[in-house]
Backbone as JSON, one array per atom type, in Angstrom:
{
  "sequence": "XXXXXXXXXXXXXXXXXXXXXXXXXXXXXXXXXXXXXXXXXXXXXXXXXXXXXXXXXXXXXXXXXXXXXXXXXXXXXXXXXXXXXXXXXXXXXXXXXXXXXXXXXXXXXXXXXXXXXXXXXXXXXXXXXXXXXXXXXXXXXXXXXXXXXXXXXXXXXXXXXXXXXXXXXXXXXXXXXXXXXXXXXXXXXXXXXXXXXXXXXXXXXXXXXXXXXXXXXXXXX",
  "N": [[3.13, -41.35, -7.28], [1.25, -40.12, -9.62], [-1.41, -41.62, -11.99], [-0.82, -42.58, -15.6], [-2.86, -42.02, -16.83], [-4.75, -40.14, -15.36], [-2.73, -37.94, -14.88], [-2.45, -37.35, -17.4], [-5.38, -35.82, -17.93], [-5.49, -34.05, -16.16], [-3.35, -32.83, -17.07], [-4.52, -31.96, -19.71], [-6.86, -30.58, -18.5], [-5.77, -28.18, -16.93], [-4.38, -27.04, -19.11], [-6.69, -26.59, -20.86], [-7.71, -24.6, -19.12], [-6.16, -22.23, -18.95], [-5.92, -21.49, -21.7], [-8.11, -20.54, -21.34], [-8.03, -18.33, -20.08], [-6.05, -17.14, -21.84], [-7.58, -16.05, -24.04], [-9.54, -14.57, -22.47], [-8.11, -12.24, -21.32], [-7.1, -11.88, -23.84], [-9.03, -10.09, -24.72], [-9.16, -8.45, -22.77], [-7.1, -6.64, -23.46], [-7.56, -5.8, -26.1], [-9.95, -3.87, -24.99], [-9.19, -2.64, -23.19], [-7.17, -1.03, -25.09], [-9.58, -0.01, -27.13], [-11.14, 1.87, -24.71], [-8.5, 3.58, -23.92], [-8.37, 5.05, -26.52], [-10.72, 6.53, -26.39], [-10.02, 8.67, -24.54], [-9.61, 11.47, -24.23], [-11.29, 12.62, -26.31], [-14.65, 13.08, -27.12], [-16.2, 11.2, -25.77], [-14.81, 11.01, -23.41], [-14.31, 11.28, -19.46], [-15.27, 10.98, -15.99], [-16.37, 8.46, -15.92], [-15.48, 7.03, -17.72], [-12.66, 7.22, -17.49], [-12.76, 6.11, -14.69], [-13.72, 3.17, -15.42], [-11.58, 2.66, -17.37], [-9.5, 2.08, -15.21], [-10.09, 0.29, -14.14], [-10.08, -1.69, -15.97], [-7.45, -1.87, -16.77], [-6.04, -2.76, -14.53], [-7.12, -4.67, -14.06], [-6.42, -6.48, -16.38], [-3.42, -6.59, -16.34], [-3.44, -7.82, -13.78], [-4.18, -9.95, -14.89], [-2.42, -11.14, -16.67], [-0.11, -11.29, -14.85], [-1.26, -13.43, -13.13], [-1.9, -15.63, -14.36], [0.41, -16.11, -15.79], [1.94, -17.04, -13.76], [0.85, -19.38, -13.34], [0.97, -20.83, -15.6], [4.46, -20.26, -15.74], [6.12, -21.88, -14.21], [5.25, -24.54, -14.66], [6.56, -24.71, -17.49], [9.33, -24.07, -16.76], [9.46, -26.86, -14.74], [9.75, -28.51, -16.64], [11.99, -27.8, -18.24], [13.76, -28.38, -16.57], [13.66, -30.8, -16.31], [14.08, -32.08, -19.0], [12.32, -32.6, -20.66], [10.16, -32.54, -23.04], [8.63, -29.84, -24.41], [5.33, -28.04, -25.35], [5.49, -24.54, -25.82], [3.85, -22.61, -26.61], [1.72, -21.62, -25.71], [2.7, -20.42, -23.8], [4.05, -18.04, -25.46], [2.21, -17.0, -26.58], [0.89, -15.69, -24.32], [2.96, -14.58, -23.73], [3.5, -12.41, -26.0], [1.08, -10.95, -25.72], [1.38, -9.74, -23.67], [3.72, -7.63, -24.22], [1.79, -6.51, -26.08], [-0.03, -4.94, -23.98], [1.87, -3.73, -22.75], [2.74, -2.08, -24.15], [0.52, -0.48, -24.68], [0.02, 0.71, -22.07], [2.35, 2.16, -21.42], [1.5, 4.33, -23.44], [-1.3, 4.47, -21.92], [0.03, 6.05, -19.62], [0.98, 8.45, -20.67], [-1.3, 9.55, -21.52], [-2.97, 9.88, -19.08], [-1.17, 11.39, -18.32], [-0.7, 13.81, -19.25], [-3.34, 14.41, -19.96], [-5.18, 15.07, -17.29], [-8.17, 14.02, -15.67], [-11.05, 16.56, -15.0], [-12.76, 17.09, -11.4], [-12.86, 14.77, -10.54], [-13.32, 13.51, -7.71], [-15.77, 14.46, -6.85], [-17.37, 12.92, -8.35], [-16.24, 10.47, -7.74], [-17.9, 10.97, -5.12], [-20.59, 11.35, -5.23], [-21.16, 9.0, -6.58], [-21.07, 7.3, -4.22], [-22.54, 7.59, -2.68], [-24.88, 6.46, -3.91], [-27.6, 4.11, -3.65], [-26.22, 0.67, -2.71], [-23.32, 1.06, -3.64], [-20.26, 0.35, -4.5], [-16.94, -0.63, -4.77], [-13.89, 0.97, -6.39], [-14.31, 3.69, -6.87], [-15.36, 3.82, -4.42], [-13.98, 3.34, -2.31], [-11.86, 5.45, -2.3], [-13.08, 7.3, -1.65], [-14.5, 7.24, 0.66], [-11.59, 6.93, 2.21], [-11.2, 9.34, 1.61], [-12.32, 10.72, 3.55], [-11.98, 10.01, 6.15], [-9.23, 11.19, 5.75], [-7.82, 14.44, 6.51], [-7.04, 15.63, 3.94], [-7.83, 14.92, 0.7], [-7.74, 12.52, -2.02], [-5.83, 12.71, -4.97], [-7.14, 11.96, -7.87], [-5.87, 11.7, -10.44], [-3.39, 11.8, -9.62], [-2.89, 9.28, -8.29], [-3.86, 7.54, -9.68], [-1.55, 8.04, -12.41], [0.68, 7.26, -10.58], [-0.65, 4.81, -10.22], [-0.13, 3.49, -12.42], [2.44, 3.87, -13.73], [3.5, 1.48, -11.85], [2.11, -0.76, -12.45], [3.2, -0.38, -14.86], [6.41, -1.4, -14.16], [5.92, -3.83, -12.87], [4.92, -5.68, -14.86], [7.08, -5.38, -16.82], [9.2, -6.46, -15.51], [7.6, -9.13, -15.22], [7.94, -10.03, -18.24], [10.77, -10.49, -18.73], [10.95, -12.02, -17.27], [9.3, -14.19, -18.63], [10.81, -14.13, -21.24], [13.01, -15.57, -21.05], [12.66, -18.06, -20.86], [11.62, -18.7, -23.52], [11.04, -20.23, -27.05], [13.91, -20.54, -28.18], [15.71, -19.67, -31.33], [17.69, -21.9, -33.85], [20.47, -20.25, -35.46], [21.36, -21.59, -37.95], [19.33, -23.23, -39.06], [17.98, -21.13, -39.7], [15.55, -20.61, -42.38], [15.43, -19.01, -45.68], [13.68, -15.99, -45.88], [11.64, -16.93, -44.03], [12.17, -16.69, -41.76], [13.87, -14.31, -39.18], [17.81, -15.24, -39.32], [19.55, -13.4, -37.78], [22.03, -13.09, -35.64], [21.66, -11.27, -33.53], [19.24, -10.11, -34.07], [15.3, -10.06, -33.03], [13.74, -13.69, -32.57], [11.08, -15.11, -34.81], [10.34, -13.19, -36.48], [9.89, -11.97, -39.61], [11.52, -11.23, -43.05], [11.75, -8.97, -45.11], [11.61, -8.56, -48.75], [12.9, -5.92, -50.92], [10.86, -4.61, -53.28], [11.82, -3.24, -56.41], [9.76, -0.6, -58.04], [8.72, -0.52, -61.23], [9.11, 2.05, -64.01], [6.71, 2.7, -65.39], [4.72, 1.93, -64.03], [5.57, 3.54, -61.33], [4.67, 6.04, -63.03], [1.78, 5.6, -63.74], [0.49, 5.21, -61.27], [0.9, 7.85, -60.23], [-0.8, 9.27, -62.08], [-3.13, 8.14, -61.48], [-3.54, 9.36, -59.19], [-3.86, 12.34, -59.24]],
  "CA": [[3.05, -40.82, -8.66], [-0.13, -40.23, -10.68], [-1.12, -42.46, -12.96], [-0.88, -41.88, -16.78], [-4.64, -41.43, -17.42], [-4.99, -38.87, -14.86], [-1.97, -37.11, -15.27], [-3.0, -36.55, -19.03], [-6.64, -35.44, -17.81], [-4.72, -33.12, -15.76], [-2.42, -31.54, -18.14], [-5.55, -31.22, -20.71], [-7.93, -29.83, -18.23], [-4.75, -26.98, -16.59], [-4.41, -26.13, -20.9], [-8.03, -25.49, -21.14], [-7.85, -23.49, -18.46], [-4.42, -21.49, -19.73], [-6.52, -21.45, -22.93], [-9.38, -20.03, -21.46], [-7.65, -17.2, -19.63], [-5.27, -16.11, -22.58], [-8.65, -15.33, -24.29], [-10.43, -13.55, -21.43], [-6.55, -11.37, -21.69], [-6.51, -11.14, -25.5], [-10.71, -9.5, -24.99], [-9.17, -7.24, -21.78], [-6.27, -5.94, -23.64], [-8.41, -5.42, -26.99], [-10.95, -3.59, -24.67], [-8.27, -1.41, -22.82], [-7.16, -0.26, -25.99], [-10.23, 0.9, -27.24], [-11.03, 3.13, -24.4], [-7.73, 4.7, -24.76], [-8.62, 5.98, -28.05], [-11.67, 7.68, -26.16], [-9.26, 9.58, -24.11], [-9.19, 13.52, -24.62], [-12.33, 13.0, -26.96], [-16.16, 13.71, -27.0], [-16.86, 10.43, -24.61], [-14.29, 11.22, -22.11], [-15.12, 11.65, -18.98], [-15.18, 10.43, -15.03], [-16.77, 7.01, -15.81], [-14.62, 6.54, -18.79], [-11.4, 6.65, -16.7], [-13.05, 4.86, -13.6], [-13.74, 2.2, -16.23], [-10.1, 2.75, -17.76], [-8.7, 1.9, -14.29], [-10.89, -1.32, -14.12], [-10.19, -3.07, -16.88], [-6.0, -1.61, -16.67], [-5.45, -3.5, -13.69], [-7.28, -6.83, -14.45], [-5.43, -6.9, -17.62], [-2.35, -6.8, -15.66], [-3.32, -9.04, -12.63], [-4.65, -11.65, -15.15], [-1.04, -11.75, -17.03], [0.49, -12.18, -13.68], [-1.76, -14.64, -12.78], [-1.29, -16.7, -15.83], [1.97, -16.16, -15.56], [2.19, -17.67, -12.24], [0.09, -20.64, -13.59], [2.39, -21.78, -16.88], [5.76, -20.43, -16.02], [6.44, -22.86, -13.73], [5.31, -25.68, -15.66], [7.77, -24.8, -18.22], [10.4, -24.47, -15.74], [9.82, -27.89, -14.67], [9.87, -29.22, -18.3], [13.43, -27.63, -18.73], [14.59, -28.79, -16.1], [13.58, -32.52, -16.6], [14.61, -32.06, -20.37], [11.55, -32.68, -21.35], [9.79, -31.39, -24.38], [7.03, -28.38, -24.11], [4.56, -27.17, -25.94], [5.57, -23.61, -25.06], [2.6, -22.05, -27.6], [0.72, -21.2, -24.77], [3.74, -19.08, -23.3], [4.5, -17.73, -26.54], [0.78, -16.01, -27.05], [0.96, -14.7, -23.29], [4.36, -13.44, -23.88], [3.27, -11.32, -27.08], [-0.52, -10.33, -25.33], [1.69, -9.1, -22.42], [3.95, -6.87, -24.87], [0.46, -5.16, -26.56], [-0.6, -4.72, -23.13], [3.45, -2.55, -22.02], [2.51, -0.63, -25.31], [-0.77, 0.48, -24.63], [0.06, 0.94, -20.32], [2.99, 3.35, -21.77], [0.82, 5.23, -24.14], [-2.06, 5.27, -21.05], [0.75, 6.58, -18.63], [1.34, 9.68, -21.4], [-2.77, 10.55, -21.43], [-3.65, 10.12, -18.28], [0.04, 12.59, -16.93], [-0.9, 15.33, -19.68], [-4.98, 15.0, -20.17], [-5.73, 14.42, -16.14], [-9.41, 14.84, -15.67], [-11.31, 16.97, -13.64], [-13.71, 16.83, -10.86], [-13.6, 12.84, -10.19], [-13.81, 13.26, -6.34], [-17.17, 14.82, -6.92], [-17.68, 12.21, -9.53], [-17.05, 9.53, -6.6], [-18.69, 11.07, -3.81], [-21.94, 11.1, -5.55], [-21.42, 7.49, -6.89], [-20.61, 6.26, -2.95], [-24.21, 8.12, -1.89], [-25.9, 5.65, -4.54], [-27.47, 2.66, -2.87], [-25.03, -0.34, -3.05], [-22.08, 1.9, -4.08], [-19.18, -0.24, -4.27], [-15.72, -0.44, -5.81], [-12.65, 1.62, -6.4], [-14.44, 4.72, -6.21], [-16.22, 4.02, -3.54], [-13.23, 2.96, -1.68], [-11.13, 6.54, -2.5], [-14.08, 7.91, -1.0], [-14.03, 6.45, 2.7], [-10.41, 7.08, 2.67], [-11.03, 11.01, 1.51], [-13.63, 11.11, 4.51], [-11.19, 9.56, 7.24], [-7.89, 12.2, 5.92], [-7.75, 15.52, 6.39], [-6.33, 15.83, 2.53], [-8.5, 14.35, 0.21], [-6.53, 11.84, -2.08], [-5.87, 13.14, -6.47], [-7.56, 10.25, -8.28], [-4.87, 11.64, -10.96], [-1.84, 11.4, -9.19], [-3.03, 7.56, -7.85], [-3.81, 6.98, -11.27], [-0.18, 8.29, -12.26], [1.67, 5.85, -9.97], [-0.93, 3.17, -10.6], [0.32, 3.07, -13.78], [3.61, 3.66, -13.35], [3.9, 0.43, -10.6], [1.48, -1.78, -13.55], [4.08, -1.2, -16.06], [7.16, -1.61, -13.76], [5.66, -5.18, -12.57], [4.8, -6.03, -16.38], [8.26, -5.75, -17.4], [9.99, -8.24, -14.82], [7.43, -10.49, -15.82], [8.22, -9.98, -19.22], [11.84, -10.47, -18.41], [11.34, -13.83, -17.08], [9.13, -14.92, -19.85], [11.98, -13.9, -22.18], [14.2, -16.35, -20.86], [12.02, -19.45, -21.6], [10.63, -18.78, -25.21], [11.8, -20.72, -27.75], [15.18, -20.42, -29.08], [15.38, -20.44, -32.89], [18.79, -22.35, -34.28], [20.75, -19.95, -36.67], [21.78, -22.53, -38.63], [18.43, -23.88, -39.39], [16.73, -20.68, -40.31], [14.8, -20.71, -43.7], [15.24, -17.57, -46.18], [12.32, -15.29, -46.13], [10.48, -17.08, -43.51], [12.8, -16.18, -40.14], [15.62, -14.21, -39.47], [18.88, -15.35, -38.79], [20.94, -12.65, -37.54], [21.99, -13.25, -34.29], [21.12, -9.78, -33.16], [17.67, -10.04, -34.34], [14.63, -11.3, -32.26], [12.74, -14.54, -33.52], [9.89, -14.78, -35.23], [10.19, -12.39, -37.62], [9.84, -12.2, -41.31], [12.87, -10.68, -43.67], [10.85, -8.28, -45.88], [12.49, -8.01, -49.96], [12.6, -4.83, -51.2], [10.7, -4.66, -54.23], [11.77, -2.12, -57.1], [8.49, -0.57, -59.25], [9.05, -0.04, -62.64], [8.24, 3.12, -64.15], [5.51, 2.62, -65.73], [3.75, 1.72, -62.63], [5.17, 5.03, -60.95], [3.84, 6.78, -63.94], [0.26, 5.15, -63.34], [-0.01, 5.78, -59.91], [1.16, 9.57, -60.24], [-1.58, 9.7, -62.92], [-4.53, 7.96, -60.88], [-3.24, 10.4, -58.14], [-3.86, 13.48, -59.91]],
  "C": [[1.68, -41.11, -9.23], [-0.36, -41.11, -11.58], [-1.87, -41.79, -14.71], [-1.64, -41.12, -17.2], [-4.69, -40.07, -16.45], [-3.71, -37.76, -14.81], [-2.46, -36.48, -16.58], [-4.52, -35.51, -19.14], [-6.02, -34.16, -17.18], [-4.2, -32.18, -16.34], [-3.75, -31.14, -18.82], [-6.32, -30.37, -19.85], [-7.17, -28.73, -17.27], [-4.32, -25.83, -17.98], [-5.66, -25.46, -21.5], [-7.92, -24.03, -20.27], [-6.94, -22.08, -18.84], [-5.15, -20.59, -20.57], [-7.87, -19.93, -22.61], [-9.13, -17.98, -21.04], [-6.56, -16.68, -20.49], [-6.38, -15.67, -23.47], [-9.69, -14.56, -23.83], [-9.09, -12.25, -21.69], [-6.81, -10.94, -22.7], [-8.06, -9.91, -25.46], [-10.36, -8.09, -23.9], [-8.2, -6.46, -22.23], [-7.06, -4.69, -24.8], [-9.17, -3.92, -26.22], [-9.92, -1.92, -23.73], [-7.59, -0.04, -23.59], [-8.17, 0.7, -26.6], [-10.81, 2.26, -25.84], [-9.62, 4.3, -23.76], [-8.12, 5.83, -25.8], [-9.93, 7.03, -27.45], [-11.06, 8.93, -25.25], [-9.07, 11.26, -24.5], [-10.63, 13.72, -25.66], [-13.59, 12.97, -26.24], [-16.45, 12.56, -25.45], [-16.05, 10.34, -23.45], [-14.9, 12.04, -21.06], [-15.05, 10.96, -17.37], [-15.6, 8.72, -15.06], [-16.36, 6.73, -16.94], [-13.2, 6.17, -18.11], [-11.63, 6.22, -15.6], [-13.09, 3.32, -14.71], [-11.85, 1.94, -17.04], [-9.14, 2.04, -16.79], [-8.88, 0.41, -14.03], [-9.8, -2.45, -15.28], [-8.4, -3.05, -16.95], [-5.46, -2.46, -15.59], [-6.06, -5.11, -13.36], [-6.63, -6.86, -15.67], [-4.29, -7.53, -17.07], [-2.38, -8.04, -14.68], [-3.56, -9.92, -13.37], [-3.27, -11.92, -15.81], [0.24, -11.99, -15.87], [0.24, -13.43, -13.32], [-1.42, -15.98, -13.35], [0.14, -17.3, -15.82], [2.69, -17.11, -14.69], [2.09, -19.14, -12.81], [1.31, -21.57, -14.48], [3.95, -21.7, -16.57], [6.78, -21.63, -15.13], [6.39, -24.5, -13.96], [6.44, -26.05, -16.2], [9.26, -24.87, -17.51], [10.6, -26.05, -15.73], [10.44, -28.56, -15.82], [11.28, -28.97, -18.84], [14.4, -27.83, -17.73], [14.76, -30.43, -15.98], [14.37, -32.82, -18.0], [13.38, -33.03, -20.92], [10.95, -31.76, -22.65], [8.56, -30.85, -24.41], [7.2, -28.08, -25.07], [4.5, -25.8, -25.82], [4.67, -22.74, -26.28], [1.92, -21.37, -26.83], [1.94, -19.76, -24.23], [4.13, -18.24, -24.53], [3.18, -15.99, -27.12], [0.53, -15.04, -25.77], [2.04, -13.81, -23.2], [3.72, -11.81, -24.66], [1.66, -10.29, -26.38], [0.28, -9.49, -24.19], [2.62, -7.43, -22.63], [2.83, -5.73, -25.35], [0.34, -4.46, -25.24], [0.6, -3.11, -22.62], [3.45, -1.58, -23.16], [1.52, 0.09, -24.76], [-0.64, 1.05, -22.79], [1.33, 2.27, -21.04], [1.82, 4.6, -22.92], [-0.69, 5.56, -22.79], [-1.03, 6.38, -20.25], [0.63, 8.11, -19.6], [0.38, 10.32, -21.32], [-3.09, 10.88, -20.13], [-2.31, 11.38, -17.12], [-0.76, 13.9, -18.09], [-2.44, 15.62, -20.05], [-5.55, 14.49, -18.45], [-7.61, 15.03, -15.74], [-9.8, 15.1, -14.38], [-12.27, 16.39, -12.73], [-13.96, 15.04, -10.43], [-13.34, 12.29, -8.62], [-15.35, 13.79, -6.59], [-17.7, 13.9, -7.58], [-18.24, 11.02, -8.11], [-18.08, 9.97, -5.41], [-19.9, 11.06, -4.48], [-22.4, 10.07, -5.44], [-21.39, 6.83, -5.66], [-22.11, 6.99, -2.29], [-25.29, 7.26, -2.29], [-26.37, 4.37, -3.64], [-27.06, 1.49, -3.44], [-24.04, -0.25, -3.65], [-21.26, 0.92, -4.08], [-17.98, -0.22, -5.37], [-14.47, 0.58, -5.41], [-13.31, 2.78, -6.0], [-14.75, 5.01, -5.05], [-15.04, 4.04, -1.83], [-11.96, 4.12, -1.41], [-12.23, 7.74, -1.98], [-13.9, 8.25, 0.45], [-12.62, 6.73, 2.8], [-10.35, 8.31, 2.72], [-11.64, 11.1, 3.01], [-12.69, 10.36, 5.84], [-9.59, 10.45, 7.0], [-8.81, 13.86, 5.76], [-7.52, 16.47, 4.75], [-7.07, 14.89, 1.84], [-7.51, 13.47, -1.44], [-6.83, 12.49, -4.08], [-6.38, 12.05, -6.47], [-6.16, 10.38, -9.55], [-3.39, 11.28, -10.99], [-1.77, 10.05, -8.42], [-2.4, 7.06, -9.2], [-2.42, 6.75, -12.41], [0.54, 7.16, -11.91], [0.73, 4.32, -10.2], [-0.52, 2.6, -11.69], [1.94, 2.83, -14.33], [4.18, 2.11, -13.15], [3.42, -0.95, -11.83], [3.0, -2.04, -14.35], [5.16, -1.95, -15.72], [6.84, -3.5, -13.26], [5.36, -5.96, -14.12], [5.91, -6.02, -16.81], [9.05, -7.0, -16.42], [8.79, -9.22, -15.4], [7.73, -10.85, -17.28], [9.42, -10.28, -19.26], [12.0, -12.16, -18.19], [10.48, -14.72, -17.5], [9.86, -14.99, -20.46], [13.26, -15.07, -21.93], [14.03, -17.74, -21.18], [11.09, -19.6, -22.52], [11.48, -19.32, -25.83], [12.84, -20.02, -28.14], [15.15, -20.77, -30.5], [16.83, -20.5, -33.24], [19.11, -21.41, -35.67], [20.77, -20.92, -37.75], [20.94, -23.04, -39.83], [17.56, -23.26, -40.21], [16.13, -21.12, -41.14], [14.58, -19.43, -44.24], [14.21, -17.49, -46.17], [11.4, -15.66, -45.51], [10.86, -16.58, -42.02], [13.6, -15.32, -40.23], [16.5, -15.11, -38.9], [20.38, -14.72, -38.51], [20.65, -12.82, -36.27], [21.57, -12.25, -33.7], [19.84, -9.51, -33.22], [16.79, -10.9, -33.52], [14.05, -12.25, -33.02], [11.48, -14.19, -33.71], [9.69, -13.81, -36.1], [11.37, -12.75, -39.15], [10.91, -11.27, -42.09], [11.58, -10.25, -44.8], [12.07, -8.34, -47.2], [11.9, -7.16, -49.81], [12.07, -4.74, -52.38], [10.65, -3.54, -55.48], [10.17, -2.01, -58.18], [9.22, 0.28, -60.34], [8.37, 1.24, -62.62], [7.47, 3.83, -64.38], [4.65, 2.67, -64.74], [4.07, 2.95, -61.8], [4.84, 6.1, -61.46], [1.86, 6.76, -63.64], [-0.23, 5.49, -62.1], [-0.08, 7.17, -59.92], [-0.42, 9.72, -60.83], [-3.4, 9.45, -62.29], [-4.61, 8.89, -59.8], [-3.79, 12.01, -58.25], [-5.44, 13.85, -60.29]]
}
């Protein structure tokens, strides 16, 4: 058995690391999203969705990765009945959710806006000197088949297979996030309907007088 001091050096310097890679995640999801939004507009384009494909599947492999890293931790910790810090699982959980939003909303652009021409796109880019990468690599495979391969219909199932592996892990994060005690809630800061997930806020409804929907109408106008 380890001893205290280095066990503790241990845990802190496995949490930096955690730390370091749910903020490289929160910068690749961020970054995925925006070129979405360039999708179907002016800067779309063959090296917009080679770049699209990039940063879509390190997003993914790094919340596996991660994944790999903490969930087993926590495991142990519930099975000792010990008590975790599960904060760290909590922020990869939710970064892993943005991520199954925005991988369903790519899957929708890239089946009904598929772009053209991006074998010509790579074969140029694999003529450059020190070509390397994905394209370069859908290249050499066109040039060894008889049938040269869609980058669309890859792209398609690559996305597909992303989200389908993003939900089981999402599945068996879900099983070791905190539990929040009905009992205990606190009006207006949790819910507590059993039916409802945690972490969320109970909105009042607030009536406006009519004065105030008089005033608005009138600044409206």
């Amino acid at each position: 058995m380890a001893p205290p001091d280095k066990e503790k050096t241990r845990a802190k310097e496995e949490g930096r690391i955690i730390h370091q890679a749910l903020f490289t995640l929160n910068l690749q999801v961020a970054l995925f999203r925006d070129l979405l939004l360039d999708v179907g507009g002016s800067k779309d384009g063959p090296p917009l969705r080679e770049n699209l494909q990039k940063v879509r599947m390190a997003a993914v492999e790094a919340v596996i990765k991660t994944n790999k890293t903490l969930l087993p931790y926590i495991k142990n910790c519930f099975s000792d009945g010990r008590i975790v810090d599960n904060g760290q699982m909590v922020c990869l959980y939710l970064l892993a959710r943005l991520l199954e939003s925005e991988l369903e909303k790519c899957l929708r652009l890239v089946t009904n806006l598929p772009m053209l021409n991006m074998d010509k796109y790579f074969e140029s880019k694999s003529k450059r000197p020190g070509a390397t990468g994905i394209g370069t690599m859908l290249t050499q495979i066109a040039m060894g088949n008889s049938s040269r391969p869609d980058f669309n219909v890859l792209e398609v199932a690559g996305v597909k297979k992303d989200k389908q592996e993003l939900i089981k892990v999402l599945e068996d994060m879900a099983d070791h996030l905190p539990k929040e005690d009905p009992s205990k809630a606190m009006d207006g800061l949790t819910s507590h309907d059993l039916d409802r997930r945690n972490w969320t806020s109970r909105r009042k409804r607030v009536k406006c007088s009519k004065l105030w929907v008089d005033w608005c109408c009138f600044c409206g106008s």
